[in-house]
mmCIF file with all atom_site columns, C-alpha atoms in Angstrom:
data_model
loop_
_atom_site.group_PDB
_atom_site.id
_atom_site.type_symbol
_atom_site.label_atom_id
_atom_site.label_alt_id
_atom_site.label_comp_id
_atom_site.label_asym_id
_atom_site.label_entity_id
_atom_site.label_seq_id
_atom_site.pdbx_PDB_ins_code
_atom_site.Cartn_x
_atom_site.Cartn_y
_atom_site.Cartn_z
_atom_site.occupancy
_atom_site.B_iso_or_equiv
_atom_site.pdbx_formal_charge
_atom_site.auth_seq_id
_atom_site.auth_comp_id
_atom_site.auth_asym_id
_atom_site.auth_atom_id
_atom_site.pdbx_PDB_model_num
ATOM 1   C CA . UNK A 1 1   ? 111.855 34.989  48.609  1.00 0.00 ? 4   UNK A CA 1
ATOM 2   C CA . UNK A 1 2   ? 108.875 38.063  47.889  1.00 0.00 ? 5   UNK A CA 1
ATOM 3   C CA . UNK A 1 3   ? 106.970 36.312  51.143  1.00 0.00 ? 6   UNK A CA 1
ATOM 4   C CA . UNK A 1 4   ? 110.328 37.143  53.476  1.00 0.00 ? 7   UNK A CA 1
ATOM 5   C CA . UNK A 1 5   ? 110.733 40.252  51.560  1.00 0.00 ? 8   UNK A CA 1
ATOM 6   C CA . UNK A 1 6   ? 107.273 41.005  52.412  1.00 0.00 ? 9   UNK A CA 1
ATOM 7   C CA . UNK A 1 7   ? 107.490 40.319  55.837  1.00 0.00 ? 10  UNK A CA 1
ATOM 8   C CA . UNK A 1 8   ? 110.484 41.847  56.331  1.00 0.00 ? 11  UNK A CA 1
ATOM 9   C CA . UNK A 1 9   ? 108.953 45.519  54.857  1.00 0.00 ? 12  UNK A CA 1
ATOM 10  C CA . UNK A 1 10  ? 105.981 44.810  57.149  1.00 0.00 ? 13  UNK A CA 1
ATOM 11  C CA . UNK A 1 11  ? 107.687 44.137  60.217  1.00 0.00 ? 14  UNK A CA 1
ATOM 12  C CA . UNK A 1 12  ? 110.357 47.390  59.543  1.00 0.00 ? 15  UNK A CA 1
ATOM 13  C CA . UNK A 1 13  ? 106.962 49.571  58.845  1.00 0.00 ? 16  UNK A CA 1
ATOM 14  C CA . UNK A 1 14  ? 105.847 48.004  62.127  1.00 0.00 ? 17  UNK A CA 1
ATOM 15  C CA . UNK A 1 15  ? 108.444 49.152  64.115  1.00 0.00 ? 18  UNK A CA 1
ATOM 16  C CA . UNK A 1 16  ? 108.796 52.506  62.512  1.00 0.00 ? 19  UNK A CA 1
ATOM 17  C CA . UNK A 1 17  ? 105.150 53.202  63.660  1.00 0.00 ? 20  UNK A CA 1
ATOM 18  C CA . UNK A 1 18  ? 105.672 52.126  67.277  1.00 0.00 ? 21  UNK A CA 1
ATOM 19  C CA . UNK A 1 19  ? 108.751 54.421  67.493  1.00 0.00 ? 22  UNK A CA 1
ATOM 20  C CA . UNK A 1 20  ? 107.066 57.042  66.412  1.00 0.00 ? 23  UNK A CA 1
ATOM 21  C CA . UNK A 1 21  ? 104.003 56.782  68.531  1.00 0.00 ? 24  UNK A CA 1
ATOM 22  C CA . UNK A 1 22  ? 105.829 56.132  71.538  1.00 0.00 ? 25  UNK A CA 1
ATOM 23  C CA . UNK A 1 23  ? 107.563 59.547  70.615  1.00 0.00 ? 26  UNK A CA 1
ATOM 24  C CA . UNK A 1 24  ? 104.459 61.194  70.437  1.00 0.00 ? 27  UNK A CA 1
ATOM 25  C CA . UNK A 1 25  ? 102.914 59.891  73.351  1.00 0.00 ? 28  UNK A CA 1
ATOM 26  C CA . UNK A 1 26  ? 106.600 61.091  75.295  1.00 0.00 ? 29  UNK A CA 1
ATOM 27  C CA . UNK A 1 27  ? 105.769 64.565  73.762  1.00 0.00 ? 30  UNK A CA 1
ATOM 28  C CA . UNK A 1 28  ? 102.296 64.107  75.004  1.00 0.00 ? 31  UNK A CA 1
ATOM 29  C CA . UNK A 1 29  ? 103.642 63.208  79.028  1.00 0.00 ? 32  UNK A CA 1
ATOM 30  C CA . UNK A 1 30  ? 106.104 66.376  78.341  1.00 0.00 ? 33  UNK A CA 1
ATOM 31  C CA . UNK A 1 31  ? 103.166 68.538  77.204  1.00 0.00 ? 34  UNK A CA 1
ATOM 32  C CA . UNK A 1 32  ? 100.867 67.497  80.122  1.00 0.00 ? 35  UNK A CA 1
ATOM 33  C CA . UNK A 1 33  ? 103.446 67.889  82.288  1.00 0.00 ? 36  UNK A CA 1
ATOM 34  C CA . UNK A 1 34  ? 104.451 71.601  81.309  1.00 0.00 ? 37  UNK A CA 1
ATOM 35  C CA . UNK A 1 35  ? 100.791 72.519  81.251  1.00 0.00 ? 38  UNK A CA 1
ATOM 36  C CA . UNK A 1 36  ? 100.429 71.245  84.978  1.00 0.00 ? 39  UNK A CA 1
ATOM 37  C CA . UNK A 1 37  ? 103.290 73.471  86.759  1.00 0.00 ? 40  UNK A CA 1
ATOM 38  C CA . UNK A 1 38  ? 102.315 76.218  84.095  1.00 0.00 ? 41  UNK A CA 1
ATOM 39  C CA . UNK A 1 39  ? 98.579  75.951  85.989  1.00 0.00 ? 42  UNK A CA 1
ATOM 40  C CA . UNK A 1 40  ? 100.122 75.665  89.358  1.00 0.00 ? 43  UNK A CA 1
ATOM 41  C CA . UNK A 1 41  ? 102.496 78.514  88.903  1.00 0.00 ? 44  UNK A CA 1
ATOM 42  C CA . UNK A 1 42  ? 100.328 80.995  87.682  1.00 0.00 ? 45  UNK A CA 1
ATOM 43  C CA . UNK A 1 43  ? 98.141  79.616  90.368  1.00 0.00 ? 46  UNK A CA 1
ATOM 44  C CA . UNK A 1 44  ? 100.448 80.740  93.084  1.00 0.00 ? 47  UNK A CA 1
ATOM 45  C CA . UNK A 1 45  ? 101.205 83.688  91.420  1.00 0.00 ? 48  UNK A CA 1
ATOM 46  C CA . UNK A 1 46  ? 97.981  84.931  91.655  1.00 0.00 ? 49  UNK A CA 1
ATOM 47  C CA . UNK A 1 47  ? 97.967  84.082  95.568  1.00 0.00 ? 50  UNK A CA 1
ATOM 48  C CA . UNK A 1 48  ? 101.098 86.122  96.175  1.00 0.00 ? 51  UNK A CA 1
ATOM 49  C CA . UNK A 1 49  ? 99.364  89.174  94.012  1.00 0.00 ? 52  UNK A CA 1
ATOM 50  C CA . UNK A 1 50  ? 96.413  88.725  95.960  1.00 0.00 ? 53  UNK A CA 1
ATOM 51  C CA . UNK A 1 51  ? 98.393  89.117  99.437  1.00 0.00 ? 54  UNK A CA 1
ATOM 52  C CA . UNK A 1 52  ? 99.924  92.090  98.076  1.00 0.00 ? 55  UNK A CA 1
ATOM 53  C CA . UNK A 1 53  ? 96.884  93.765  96.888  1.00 0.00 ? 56  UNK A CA 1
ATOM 54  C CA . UNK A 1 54  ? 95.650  92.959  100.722 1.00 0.00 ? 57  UNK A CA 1
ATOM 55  C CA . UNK A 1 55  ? 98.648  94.156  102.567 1.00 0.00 ? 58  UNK A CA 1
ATOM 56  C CA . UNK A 1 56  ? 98.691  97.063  100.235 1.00 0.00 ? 59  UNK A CA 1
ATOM 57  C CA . UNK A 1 57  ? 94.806  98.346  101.204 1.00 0.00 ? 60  UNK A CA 1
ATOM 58  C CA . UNK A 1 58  ? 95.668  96.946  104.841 1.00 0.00 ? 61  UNK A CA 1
ATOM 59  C CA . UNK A 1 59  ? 98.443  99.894  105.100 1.00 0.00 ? 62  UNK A CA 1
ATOM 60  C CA . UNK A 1 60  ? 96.073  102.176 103.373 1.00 0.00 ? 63  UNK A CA 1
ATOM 61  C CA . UNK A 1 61  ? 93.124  102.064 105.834 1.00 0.00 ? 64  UNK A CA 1
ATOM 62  C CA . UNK A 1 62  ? 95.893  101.849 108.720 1.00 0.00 ? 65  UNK A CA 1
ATOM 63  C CA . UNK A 1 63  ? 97.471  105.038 107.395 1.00 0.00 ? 66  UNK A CA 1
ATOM 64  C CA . UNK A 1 64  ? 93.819  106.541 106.993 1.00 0.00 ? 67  UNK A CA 1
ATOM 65  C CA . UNK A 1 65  ? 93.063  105.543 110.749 1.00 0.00 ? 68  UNK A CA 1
ATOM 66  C CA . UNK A 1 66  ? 95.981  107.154 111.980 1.00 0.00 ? 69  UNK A CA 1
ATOM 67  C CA . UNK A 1 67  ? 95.119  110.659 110.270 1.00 0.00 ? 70  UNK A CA 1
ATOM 68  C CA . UNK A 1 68  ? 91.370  110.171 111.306 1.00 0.00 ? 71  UNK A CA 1
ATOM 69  C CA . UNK A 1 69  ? 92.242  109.591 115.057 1.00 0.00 ? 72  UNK A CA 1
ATOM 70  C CA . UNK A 1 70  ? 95.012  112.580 115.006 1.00 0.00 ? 73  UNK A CA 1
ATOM 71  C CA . UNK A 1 71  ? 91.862  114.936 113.522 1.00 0.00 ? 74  UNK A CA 1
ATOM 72  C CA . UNK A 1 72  ? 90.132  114.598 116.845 1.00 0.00 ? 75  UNK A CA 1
ATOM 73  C CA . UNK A 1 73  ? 86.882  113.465 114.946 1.00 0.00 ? 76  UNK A CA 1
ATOM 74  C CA . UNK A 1 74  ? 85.923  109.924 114.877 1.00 0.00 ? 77  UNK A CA 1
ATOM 75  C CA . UNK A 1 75  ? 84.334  107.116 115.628 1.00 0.00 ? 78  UNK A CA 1
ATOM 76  C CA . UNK A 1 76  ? 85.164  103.830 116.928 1.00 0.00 ? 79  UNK A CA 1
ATOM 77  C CA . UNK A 1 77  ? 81.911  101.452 115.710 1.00 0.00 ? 80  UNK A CA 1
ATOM 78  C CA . UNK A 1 78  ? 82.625  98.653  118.277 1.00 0.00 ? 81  UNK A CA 1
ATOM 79  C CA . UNK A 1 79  ? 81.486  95.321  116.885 1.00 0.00 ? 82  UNK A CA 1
ATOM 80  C CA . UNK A 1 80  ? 82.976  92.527  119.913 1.00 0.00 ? 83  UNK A CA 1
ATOM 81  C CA . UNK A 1 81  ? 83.168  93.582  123.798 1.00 0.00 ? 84  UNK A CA 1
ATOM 82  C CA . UNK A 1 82  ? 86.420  91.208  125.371 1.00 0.00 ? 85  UNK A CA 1
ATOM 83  C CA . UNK A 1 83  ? 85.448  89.706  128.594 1.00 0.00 ? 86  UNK A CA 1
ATOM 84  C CA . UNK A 1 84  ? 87.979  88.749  131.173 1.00 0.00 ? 87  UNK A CA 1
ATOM 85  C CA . UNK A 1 85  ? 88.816  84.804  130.807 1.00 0.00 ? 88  UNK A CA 1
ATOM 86  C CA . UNK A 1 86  ? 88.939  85.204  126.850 1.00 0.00 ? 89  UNK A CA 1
ATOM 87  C CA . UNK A 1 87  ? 84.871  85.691  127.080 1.00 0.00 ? 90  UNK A CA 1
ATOM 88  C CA . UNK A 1 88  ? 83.771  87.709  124.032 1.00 0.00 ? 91  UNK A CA 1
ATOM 89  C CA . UNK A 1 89  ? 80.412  88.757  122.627 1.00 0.00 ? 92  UNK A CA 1
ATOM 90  C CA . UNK A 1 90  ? 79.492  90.326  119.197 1.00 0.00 ? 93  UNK A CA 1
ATOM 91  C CA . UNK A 1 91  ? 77.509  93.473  119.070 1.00 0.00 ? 94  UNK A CA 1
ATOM 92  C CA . UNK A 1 92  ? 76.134  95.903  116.181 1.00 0.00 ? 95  UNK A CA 1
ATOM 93  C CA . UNK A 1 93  ? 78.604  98.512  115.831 1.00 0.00 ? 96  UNK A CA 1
ATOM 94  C CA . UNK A 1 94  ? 74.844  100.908 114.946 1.00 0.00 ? 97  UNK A CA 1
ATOM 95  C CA . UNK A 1 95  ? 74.867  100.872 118.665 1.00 0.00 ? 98  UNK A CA 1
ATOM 96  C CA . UNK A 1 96  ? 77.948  100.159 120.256 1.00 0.00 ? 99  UNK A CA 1
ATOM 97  C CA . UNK A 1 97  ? 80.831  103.180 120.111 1.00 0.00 ? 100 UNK A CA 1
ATOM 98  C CA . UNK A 1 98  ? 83.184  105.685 121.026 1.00 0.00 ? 101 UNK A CA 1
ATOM 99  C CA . UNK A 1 99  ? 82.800  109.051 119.785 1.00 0.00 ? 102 UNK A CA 1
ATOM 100 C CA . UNK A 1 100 ? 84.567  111.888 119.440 1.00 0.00 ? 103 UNK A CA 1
ATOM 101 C CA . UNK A 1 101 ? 84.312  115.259 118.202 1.00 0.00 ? 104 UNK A CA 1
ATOM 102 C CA . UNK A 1 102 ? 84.629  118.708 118.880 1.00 0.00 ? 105 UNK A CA 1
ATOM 103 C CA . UNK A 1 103 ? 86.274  118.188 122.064 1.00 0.00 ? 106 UNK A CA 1
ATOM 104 C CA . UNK A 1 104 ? 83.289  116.106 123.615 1.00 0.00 ? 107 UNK A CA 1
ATOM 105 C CA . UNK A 1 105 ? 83.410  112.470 124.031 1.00 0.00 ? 108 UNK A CA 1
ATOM 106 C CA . UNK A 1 106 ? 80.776  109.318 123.924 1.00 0.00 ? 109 UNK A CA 1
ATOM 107 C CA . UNK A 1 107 ? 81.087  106.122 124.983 1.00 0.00 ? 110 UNK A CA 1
ATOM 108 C CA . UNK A 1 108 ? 77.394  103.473 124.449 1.00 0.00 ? 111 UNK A CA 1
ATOM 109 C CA . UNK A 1 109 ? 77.086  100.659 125.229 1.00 0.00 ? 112 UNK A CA 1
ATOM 110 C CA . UNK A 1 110 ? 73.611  98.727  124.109 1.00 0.00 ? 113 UNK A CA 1
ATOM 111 C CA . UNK A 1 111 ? 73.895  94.851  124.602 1.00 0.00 ? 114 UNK A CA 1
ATOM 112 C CA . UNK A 1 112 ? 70.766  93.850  125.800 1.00 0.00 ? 115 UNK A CA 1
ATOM 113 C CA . UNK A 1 113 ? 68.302  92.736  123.470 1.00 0.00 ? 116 UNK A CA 1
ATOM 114 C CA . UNK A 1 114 ? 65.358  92.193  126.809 1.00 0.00 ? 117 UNK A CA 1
ATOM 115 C CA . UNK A 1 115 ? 65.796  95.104  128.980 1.00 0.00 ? 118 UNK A CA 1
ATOM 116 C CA . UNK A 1 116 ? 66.038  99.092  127.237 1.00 0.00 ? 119 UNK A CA 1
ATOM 117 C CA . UNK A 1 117 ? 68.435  100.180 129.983 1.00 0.00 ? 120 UNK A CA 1
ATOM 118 C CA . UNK A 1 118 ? 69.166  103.851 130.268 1.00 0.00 ? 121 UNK A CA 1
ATOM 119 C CA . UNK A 1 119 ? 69.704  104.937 126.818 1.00 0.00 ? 122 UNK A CA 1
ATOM 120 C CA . UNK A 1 120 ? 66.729  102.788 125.783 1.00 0.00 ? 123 UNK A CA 1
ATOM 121 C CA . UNK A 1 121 ? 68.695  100.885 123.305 1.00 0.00 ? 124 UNK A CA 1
ATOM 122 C CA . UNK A 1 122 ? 69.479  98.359  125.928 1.00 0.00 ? 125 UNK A CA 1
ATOM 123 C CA . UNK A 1 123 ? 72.954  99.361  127.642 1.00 0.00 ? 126 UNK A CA 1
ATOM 124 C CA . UNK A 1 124 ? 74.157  102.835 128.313 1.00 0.00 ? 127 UNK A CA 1
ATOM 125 C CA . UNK A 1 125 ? 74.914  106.219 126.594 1.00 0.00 ? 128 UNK A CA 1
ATOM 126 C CA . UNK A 1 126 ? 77.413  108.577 128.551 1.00 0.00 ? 129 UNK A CA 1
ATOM 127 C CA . UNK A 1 127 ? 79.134  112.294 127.589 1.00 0.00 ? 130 UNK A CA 1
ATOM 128 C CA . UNK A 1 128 ? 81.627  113.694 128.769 1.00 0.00 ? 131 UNK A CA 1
ATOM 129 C CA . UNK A 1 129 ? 84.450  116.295 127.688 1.00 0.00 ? 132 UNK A CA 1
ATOM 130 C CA . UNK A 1 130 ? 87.697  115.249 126.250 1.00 0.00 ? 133 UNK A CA 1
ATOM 131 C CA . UNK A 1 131 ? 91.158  116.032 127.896 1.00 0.00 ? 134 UNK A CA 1
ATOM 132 C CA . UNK A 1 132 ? 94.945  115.346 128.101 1.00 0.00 ? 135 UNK A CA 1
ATOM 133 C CA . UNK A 1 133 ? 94.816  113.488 124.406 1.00 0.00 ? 136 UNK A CA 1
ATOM 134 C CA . UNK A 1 134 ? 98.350  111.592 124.200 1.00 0.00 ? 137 UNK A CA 1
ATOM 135 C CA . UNK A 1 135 ? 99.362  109.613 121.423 1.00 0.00 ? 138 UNK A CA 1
ATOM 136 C CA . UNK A 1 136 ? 102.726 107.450 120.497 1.00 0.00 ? 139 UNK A CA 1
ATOM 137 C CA . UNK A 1 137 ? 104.341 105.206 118.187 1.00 0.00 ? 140 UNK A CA 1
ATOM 138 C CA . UNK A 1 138 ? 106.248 102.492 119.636 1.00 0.00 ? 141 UNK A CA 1
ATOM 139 C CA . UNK A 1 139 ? 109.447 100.836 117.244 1.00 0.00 ? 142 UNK A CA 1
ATOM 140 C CA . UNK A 1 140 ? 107.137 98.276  115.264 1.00 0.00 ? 143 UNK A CA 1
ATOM 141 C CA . UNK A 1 141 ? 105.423 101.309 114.071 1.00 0.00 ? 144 UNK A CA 1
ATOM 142 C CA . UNK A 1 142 ? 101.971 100.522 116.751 1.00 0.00 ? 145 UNK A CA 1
ATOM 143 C CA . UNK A 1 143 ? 100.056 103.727 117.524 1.00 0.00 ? 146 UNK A CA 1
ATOM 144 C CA . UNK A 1 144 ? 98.929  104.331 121.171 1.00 0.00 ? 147 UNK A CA 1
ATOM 145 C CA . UNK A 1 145 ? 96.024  107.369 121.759 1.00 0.00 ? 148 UNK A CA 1
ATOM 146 C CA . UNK A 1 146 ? 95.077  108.011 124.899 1.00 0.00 ? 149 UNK A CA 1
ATOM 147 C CA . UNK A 1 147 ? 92.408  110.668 126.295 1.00 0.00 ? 150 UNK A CA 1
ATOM 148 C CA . UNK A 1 148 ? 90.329  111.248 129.659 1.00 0.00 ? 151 UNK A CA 1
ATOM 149 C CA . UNK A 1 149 ? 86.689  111.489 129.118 1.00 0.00 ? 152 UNK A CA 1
ATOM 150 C CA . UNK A 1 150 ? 85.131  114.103 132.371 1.00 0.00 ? 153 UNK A CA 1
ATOM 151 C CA . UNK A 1 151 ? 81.325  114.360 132.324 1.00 0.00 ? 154 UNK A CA 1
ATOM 152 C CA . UNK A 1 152 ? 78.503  114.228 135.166 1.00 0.00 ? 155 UNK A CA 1
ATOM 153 C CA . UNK A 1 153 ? 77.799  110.529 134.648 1.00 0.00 ? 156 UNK A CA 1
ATOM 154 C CA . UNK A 1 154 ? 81.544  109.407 133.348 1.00 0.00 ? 157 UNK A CA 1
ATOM 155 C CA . UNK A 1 155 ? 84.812  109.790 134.562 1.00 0.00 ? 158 UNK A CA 1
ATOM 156 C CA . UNK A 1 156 ? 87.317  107.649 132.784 1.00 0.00 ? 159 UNK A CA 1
ATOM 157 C CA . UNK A 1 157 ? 90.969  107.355 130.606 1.00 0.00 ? 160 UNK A CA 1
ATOM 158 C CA . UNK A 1 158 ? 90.495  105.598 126.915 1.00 0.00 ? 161 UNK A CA 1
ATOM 159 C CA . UNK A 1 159 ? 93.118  103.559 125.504 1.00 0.00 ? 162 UNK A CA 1
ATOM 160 C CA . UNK A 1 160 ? 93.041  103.043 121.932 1.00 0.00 ? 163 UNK A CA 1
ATOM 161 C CA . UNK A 1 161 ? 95.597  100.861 119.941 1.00 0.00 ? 164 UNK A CA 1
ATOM 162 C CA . UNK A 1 162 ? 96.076  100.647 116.535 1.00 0.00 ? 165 UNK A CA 1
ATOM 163 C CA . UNK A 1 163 ? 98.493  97.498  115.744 1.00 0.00 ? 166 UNK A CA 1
ATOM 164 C CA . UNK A 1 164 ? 98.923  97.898  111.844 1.00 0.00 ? 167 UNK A CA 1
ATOM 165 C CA . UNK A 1 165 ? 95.822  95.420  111.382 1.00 0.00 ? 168 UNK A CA 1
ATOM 166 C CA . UNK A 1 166 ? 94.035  97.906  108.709 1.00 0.00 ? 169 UNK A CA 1
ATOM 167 C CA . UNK A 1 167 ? 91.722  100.356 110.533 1.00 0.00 ? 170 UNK A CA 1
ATOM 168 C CA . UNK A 1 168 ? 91.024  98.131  113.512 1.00 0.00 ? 171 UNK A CA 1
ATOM 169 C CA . UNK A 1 169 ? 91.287  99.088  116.587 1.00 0.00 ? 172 UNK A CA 1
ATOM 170 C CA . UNK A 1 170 ? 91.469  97.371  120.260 1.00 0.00 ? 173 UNK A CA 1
ATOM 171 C CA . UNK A 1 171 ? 90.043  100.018 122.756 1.00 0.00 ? 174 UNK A CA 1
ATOM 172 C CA . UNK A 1 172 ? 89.827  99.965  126.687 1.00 0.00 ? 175 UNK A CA 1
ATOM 173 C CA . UNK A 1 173 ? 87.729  102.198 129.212 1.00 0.00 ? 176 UNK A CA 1
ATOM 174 C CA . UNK A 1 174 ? 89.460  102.493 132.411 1.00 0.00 ? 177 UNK A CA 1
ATOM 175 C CA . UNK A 1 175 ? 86.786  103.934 134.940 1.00 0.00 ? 178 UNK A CA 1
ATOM 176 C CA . UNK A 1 176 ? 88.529  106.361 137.116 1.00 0.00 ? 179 UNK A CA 1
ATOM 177 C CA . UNK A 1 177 ? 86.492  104.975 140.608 1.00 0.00 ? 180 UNK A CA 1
ATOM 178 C CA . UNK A 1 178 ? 85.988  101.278 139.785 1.00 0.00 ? 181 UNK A CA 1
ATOM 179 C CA . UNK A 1 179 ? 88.077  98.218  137.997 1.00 0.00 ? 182 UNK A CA 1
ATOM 180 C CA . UNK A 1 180 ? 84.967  97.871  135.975 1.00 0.00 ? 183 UNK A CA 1
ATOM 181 C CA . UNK A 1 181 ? 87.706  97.942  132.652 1.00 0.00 ? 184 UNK A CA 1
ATOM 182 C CA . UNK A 1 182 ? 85.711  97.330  129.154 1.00 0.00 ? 185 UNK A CA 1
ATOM 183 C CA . UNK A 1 183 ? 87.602  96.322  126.441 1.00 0.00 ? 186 UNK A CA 1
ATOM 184 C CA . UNK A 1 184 ? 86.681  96.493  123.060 1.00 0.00 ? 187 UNK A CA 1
ATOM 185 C CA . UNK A 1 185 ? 87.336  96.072  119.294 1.00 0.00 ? 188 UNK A CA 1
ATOM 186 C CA . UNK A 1 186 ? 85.981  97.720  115.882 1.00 0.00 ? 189 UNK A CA 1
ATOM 187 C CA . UNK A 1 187 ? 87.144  99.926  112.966 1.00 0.00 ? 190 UNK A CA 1
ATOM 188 C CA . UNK A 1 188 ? 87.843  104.114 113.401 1.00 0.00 ? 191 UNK A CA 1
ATOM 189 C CA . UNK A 1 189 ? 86.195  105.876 110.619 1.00 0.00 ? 192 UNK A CA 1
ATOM 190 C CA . UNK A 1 190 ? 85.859  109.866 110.524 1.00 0.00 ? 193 UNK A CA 1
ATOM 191 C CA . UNK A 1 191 ? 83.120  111.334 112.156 1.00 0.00 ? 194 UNK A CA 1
ATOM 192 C CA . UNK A 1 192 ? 80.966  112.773 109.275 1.00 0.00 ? 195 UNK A CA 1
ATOM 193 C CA . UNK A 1 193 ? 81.016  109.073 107.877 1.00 0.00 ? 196 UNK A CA 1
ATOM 194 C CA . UNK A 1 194 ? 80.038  107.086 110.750 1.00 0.00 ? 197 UNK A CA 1
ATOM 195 C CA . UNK A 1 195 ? 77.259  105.004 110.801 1.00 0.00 ? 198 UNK A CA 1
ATOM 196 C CA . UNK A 1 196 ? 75.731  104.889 114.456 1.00 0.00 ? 199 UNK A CA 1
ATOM 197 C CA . UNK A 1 197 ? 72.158  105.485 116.134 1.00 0.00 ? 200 UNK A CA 1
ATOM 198 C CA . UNK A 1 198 ? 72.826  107.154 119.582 1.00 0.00 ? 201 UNK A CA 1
ATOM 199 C CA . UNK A 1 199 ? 70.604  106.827 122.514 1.00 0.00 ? 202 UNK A CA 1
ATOM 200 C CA . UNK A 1 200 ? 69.167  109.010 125.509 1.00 0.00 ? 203 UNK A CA 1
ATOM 201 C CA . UNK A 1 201 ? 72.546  110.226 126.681 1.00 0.00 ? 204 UNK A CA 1
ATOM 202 C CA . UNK A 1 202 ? 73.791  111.417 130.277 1.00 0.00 ? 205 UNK A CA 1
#
């Protein structure tokens, strides 16, 4: 009689343990689970702040570019040319620009690395004054600035676009007695800030 008593206190202490470890392992799966989405949330959270904080800076500089370009005194540091046929090539915006500033205009171009060229950084360096400045702002809020550059060496009409990406700009020359279009892109920054070496100029 004590051996089944025995037994039968050792087998209910048995299954009292087993229930409550399988309860605490449950707990366990429930915890581990909770702390996983927690991680992933906050995870995603911090994405969507992150795209905020860009956007947010991204309308900054735009707004900043606007007010620059209205001043009349800025600088376009070009850093790609666009080549017909989706060609592109990537230049040092130190050497590459459009200026402009106290009614005068400058447009270089310095993309050879072999040859000097005119302006002895290896392209071209041309002035000109500025005239019949235009500038819109179509529905999706895009800005449009347009000028004429007149000079002894240039004669040409500018057309720079600023599509809401930050403070970067797409820009095309239109020479006024050739299709010899150049299209460009870089950032507008104000004149006294710009960071550009300028070459023998014509």
């Amino acid at each position: 009689m004590k051996r089944i008593l025995m037994l039968s206190l050792a087998l209910l202490t048995f299954i009292t343990y087993g229930n409550q470890a399988n309860a605490q392992q449950t707990n366990n799966q429930d915890f581990g689970a909770e702390s996983t989405m927690s991680r992933q949330e906050a995870r995603k959270a911090a994405r969507a702040a992150h795209r905020r904080a860009e956007a947010a800076q991204q309308l900054k500089d735009f707004q900043k570019a606007v007010e620059t370009i209205k001043s009349g005194s800025f600088v376009i540091e070009v850093d790609q040319l666009l080549f017909p046929r989706g060609n592109s090539k990537f230049v040092s915006s130190l050497t590459n620009f459009i200026s402009m500033n106290q009614g005068n205009a400058v447009i270089q171009i310095a993309t050879s690395y072999y040859n000097p060229g005119p302006n002895g950084l290896g392209g071209i360096t041309v002035e000109g004054k500025v005239s019949d400045i235009t500038m819109s702002t179509d529905k999706k809020g895009f800005v449009y600035y347009n000028f004429n550059v007149q000079g002894m060496f240039v004669s040409a009409s500018v057309n720079v676009q600023l599509l809401g990406d930050g403070n970067r700009t797409t820009v095309t020359v239109y020479p006024n007695f050739n299709n010899n279009n150049l299209t460009m892109t870089g950032v507008i920054v104000p004149y006294a800030d710009s960071n550009i070496f300028q070459g023998q100029t014509f």
